[in-house]
PDB file of C-alpha atoms in Angstrom:
ATOM      1  CA  ARG A   7     -16.374 131.980  12.258  1.00 41.00           C
ATOM      2  CA  PHE A   8     -19.562 130.707  12.253  1.00 43.00           C
ATOM      3  CA  HIS A   9     -20.728 129.009  15.696  1.00 44.00           C
ATOM      4  CA  PRO A  10     -24.519 127.512  15.556  1.00 45.00           C
ATOM      5  CA  ILE A  11     -26.525 128.726  17.986  1.00 43.00           C
ATOM      6  CA  GLU A  12     -29.093 126.556  17.663  1.00 45.00           C
ATOM      7  CA  PRO A  13     -29.520 123.274  15.738  1.00 50.00           C
ATOM      8  CA  PRO A  14     -29.483 123.760  11.529  1.00 51.00           C
ATOM      9  CA  PRO A  15     -33.223 123.818   9.999  1.00 52.00           C
ATOM     10  CA  LYS A  16     -35.085 120.978  10.353  1.00 54.00           C
ATOM     11  CA  SER A  17     -37.144 121.343   6.868  1.00 53.00           C
ATOM     12  CA  LEU A  18     -35.189 120.171   3.967  1.00 51.00           C
ATOM     13  CA  ALA A  19     -35.267 123.740   2.034  1.00 54.00           C
ATOM     14  CA  ASP A  20     -34.694 125.766   5.214  1.00 56.00           C
ATOM     15  CA  ARG A  21     -31.755 123.290   5.433  1.00 55.00           C
ATOM     16  CA  LEU A  22     -31.092 124.062   2.300  1.00 56.00           C
ATOM     17  CA  ARG A  23     -31.677 128.065   1.817  1.00 55.00           C
ATOM     18  CA  PHE A  24     -28.836 127.640   4.785  1.00 56.00           C
ATOM     19  CA  VAL A  25     -26.120 125.498   3.191  1.00 58.00           C
ATOM     20  CA  LEU A  26     -26.357 127.717   0.496  1.00 53.00           C
ATOM     21  CA  ARG A  27     -25.818 131.014   2.401  1.00 53.00           C
ATOM     22  CA  PHE A  28     -22.900 129.935   3.380  1.00 50.00           C
ATOM     23  CA  THR A  29     -21.438 127.900   0.691  1.00 50.00           C
ATOM     24  CA  ARG A  30     -22.570 129.290  -2.587  1.00 48.00           C
ATOM     25  CA  ASN A  31     -22.776 133.134  -1.688  1.00 47.00           C
ATOM     26  CA  ALA A  32     -22.812 134.376   2.039  1.00 47.00           C
ATOM     27  CA  THR A  33     -24.612 137.472   0.622  1.00 49.00           C
ATOM     28  CA  MET A  34     -27.146 135.337  -1.419  1.00 51.00           C
ATOM     29  CA  SER A  35     -30.446 136.812  -0.745  1.00 55.00           C
ATOM     30  CA  ASP A  36     -33.467 134.675   0.406  1.00 53.00           C
ATOM     31  CA  SER A  37     -35.238 134.715  -3.025  1.00 56.00           C
ATOM     32  CA  GLN A  38     -32.035 134.155  -4.780  1.00 54.00           C
ATOM     33  CA  CYS A  39     -31.822 130.939  -2.662  1.00 51.00           C
ATOM     34  CA  THR A  40     -35.492 130.412  -3.610  1.00 53.00           C
ATOM     35  CA  THR A  41     -34.758 131.033  -7.096  1.00 56.00           C
ATOM     36  CA  TYR A  42     -31.549 128.242  -6.892  1.00 53.00           C
ATOM     37  CA  LEU A  43     -33.725 125.895  -5.015  1.00 51.00           C
ATOM     38  CA  SER A  44     -36.248 125.517  -7.450  1.00 55.00           C
ATOM     39  CA  THR A  45     -34.319 125.032 -10.635  1.00 56.00           C
ATOM     40  CA  ASN A  46     -31.789 123.069  -8.758  1.00 59.00           C
ATOM     41  CA  GLY A  47     -32.889 122.299  -5.512  1.00 57.00           C
ATOM     42  CA  GLU A  48     -34.758 119.038  -5.222  1.00 64.00           C
ATOM     43  CA  MET A  49     -32.287 117.246  -6.832  1.00 66.00           C
ATOM     44  CA  ASN A  50     -29.465 119.073  -4.429  1.00 64.00           C
ATOM     45  CA  ALA A  51     -31.250 118.294  -1.566  1.00 65.00           C
ATOM     46  CA  GLN A  52     -32.255 114.471  -2.843  1.00 69.00           C
ATOM     47  CA  LEU A  53     -27.727 114.244  -3.075  1.00 71.00           C
ATOM     48  CA  PHE A  54     -27.178 116.130  -0.207  1.00 67.00           C
ATOM     49  CA  GLU A  55     -29.914 114.354   2.327  1.00 72.00           C
ATOM     50  CA  ASN A  56     -29.707 110.812   0.508  1.00 65.00           C
ATOM     51  CA  SER A  57     -25.874 110.559   0.222  1.00 76.00           C
ATOM     52  CA  LEU A  58     -24.490 107.384   2.639  1.00 79.00           C
ATOM     53  CA  ASP A  59     -21.363 109.634   2.663  1.00 86.00           C
ATOM     54  CA  CYS A  60     -20.039 111.865   5.721  1.00 90.00           C
ATOM     55  CA  ILE A  61     -20.730 115.150   4.163  1.00 91.00           C
ATOM     56  CA  LYS A  62     -19.402 118.222   6.106  1.00 91.00           C
ATOM     57  CA  ILE A  63     -19.283 121.870   5.510  1.00 91.00           C
ATOM     58  CA  ILE A  64     -16.009 123.385   6.598  1.00 94.00           C
ATOM     59  CA  ASP A  65     -16.055 127.100   7.211  1.00 93.00           C
ATOM     60  CA  THR A  66     -12.642 129.616   6.665  1.00 92.00           C
ATOM     61  CA  ASP A  67     -11.054 128.699  10.331  1.00 93.00           C
ATOM     62  CA  GLY A  68     -11.669 124.879  10.424  1.00 95.00           C
ATOM     63  CA  TYR A  69     -15.252 124.620  11.568  1.00 95.00           C
ATOM     64  CA  ILE A  70     -17.900 122.813  10.817  1.00 93.00           C
ATOM     65  CA  THR A  71     -20.623 124.557  10.304  1.00 91.00           C
ATOM     66  CA  VAL A  72     -23.204 121.811   8.622  1.00 87.00           C
ATOM     67  CA  VAL A  73     -23.408 117.935   8.089  1.00 88.00           C
ATOM     68  CA  ASN A  74     -25.783 115.766   6.181  1.00 88.00           C
ATOM     69  CA  PRO A  75     -27.909 112.999   7.409  1.00 88.00           C
ATOM     70  CA  GLY A  76     -25.450 110.273   6.078  1.00 86.00           C
ATOM     71  CA  ALA A  77     -22.820 111.775   8.435  1.00 89.00           C
ATOM     72  CA  VAL A  78     -25.314 111.183  11.390  1.00 88.00           C
ATOM     73  CA  GLU A  79     -24.903 107.751  10.924  1.00 90.00           C
ATOM     74  CA  ALA A  80     -21.488 106.743   9.429  1.00 90.00           C
ATOM     75  CA  LEU A  81     -20.006 108.773  12.210  1.00 92.00           C
ATOM     76  CA  GLN A  82     -22.578 107.073  15.100  1.00 91.00           C
ATOM     77  CA  LEU A  83     -24.168 110.391  16.244  1.00 91.00           C
ATOM     78  CA  GLY A  84     -26.876 110.907  17.651  1.00 90.00           C
ATOM     79  CA  ALA A  85     -28.051 114.149  15.374  1.00 87.00           C
ATOM     80  CA  VAL A  86     -27.449 116.494  12.654  1.00 80.00           C
ATOM     81  CA  GLY A  87     -26.327 118.573  15.274  1.00 83.00           C
ATOM     82  CA  ASP A  88     -24.098 116.981  17.104  1.00 88.00           C
ATOM     83  CA  ILE A  89     -20.557 118.451  15.537  1.00 90.00           C
ATOM     84  CA  CYS A  90     -22.097 121.362  14.149  1.00 90.00           C
ATOM     85  CA  GLY A  91     -19.512 124.396  15.953  1.00 91.00           C
ATOM     86  CA  GLU A  92     -16.825 121.926  16.360  1.00 93.00           C
ATOM     87  CA  LEU A  93     -13.230 122.024  15.000  1.00 96.00           C
ATOM     88  CA  TRP A  94     -13.109 119.923  12.213  1.00 96.00           C
ATOM     89  CA  PRO A  95      -9.142 118.955  12.839  1.00 96.00           C
ATOM     90  CA  ALA A  96     -10.044 118.298  16.505  1.00 95.00           C
ATOM     91  CA  LEU A  97     -12.176 115.443  15.838  1.00 95.00           C
ATOM     92  CA  TRP A  98      -9.728 113.663  14.160  1.00 96.00           C
ATOM     93  CA  PRO A  99      -6.648 111.480  16.513  1.00 96.00           C
ATOM     94  CA  GLU A 100      -3.049 113.338  16.434  1.00 96.00           C
ATOM     95  CA  GLU A 101      -2.046 110.804  13.780  1.00 95.00           C
ATOM     96  CA  SER A 102      -3.748 111.858  11.149  1.00 95.00           C
ATOM     97  CA  ARG A 103      -4.402 115.753  12.717  1.00 95.00           C
ATOM     98  CA  ALA A 104      -1.661 116.795  10.451  1.00 96.00           C
ATOM     99  CA  THR A 105      -3.550 115.018   7.050  1.00 97.00           C
ATOM    100  CA  VAL A 106      -6.276 117.035   7.690  1.00 97.00           C
ATOM    101  CA  LEU A 107      -5.032 120.373   8.679  1.00 97.00           C
ATOM    102  CA  ASP A 108      -2.788 119.970   5.223  1.00 97.00           C
ATOM    103  CA  ALA A 109      -6.006 119.463   3.526  1.00 97.00           C
ATOM    104  CA  ILE A 110      -7.720 122.707   4.724  1.00 97.00           C
ATOM    105  CA  ALA A 111      -4.458 124.460   3.851  1.00 97.00           C
ATOM    106  CA  ARG A 112      -4.560 123.580   0.068  1.00 97.00           C
ATOM    107  CA  GLY A 113      -8.258 123.731   0.154  1.00 96.00           C
ATOM    108  CA  PHE A 114      -8.403 126.950   1.143  1.00 96.00           C
ATOM    109  CA  ARG A 115      -5.944 127.550  -1.814  1.00 95.00           C
ATOM    110  CA  GLY A 116      -8.154 126.480  -4.081  1.00 94.00           C
ATOM    111  CA  GLU A 117      -7.018 122.884  -4.786  1.00 95.00           C
ATOM    112  CA  ARG A 118      -9.219 119.541  -4.201  1.00 94.00           C
ATOM    113  CA  VAL A 119      -7.436 117.235  -1.816  1.00 95.00           C
ATOM    114  CA  GLN A 120      -7.566 113.333  -1.294  1.00 95.00           C
ATOM    115  CA  PHE A 121      -6.543 111.511   1.408  1.00 96.00           C
ATOM    116  CA  ALA A 122      -7.227 108.126   3.385  1.00 95.00           C
ATOM    117  CA  ALA A 123      -6.638 108.389   7.242  1.00 96.00           C
ATOM    118  CA  PHE A 124      -7.889 106.544  10.339  1.00 95.00           C
ATOM    119  CA  CYS A 125     -10.507 108.191  12.595  1.00 95.00           C
ATOM    120  CA  PRO A 126     -12.967 106.278  15.071  1.00 95.00           C
ATOM    121  CA  THR A 127     -16.369 107.441  14.799  1.00 94.00           C
ATOM    122  CA  ALA A 128     -18.328 108.930  18.529  1.00 93.00           C
ATOM    123  CA  LYS A 129     -19.359 105.746  19.523  1.00 95.00           C
ATOM    124  CA  GLY A 130     -15.489 104.776  19.357  1.00 94.00           C
ATOM    125  CA  SER A 131     -15.867 102.180  16.566  1.00 94.00           C
ATOM    126  CA  PRO A 132     -12.312 102.386  14.270  1.00 95.00           C
ATOM    127  CA  ARG A 133     -12.899 103.387  10.624  1.00 94.00           C
ATOM    128  CA  TRP A 134     -10.699 104.170   7.921  1.00 95.00           C
ATOM    129  CA  TRP A 135     -12.299 106.980   5.749  1.00 95.00           C
ATOM    130  CA  ASP A 136     -11.276 107.878   2.726  1.00 94.00           C
ATOM    131  CA  VAL A 137     -11.109 111.808   2.135  1.00 95.00           C
ATOM    132  CA  VAL A 138     -12.060 114.384  -0.560  1.00 95.00           C
ATOM    133  CA  VAL A 139     -11.958 117.977   0.629  1.00 96.00           C
ATOM    134  CA  SER A 140     -12.910 120.573  -2.283  1.00 93.00           C
ATOM    135  CA  PRO A 141     -13.066 124.445  -2.327  1.00 93.00           C
ATOM    136  CA  VAL A 142     -16.552 126.054  -2.447  1.00 89.00           C
ATOM    137  CA  ARG A 143     -16.413 129.478  -4.116  1.00 87.00           C
ATOM    138  CA  ASN A 144     -18.227 132.489  -3.098  1.00 85.00           C
ATOM    139  CA  GLY A 145     -19.997 134.779  -6.344  1.00 81.00           C
ATOM    140  CA  ASN A 146     -16.946 136.524  -6.285  1.00 86.00           C
ATOM    141  CA  GLY A 147     -14.769 133.148  -7.068  1.00 87.00           C
ATOM    142  CA  SER A 148     -12.953 133.408  -4.174  1.00 90.00           C
ATOM    143  CA  VAL A 149     -13.198 130.011  -1.809  1.00 92.00           C
ATOM    144  CA  SER A 150     -15.583 130.710   1.154  1.00 92.00           C
ATOM    145  CA  THR A 151     -15.477 127.358   2.705  1.00 92.00           C
ATOM    146  CA  LEU A 152     -14.806 123.756   2.109  1.00 94.00           C
ATOM    147  CA  MET A 153     -16.878 120.641   1.573  1.00 92.00           C
ATOM    148  CA  ALA A 154     -15.356 117.669   3.366  1.00 95.00           C
ATOM    149  CA  VAL A 155     -16.435 114.180   1.768  1.00 93.00           C
ATOM    150  CA  ALA A 156     -15.913 110.969   3.754  1.00 93.00           C
ATOM    151  CA  ALA A 157     -16.646 107.686   2.756  1.00 91.00           C
ATOM    152  CA  MET A 158     -15.886 104.511   4.966  1.00 88.00           C
ATOM    153  CA  ASN A 159     -13.117 102.629   3.887  1.00 84.00           C
ATOM    154  CA  GLY A 160     -13.777  98.798   4.017  1.00 66.00           C
TER     155      GLY A 160
END
């Protein structure tokens, strides 16, 4: 389980390198990350950074390891690191939690899962979310993390 001791890196390249180490292949070296970033990184960085959707990387224990800036706005957080290290299902109200737990279990079995559920923002604003949970495979083909993308519904 990953619990950040400090907030995620601030520079775009360092943040992507951080994400790659946990989502693509946990054994990816810095030089491999640099090569990947030089060939695909700028587009991936822009997609991650500029998406208005709430993007979270979830580890095998259900903890949030990384969020994009769109999540800060959508969830009305104070900063990117506010929910890193938090158990993702615990952030959902009781009536939505079983759906989230099911999506995590199915995602780690390799399924892509979609659901709609209610969850208020950090400031208590009511929101319905359309969520897609996708498995992220490591270099061995095993599911190493999940990517949850949530868009406000309405």
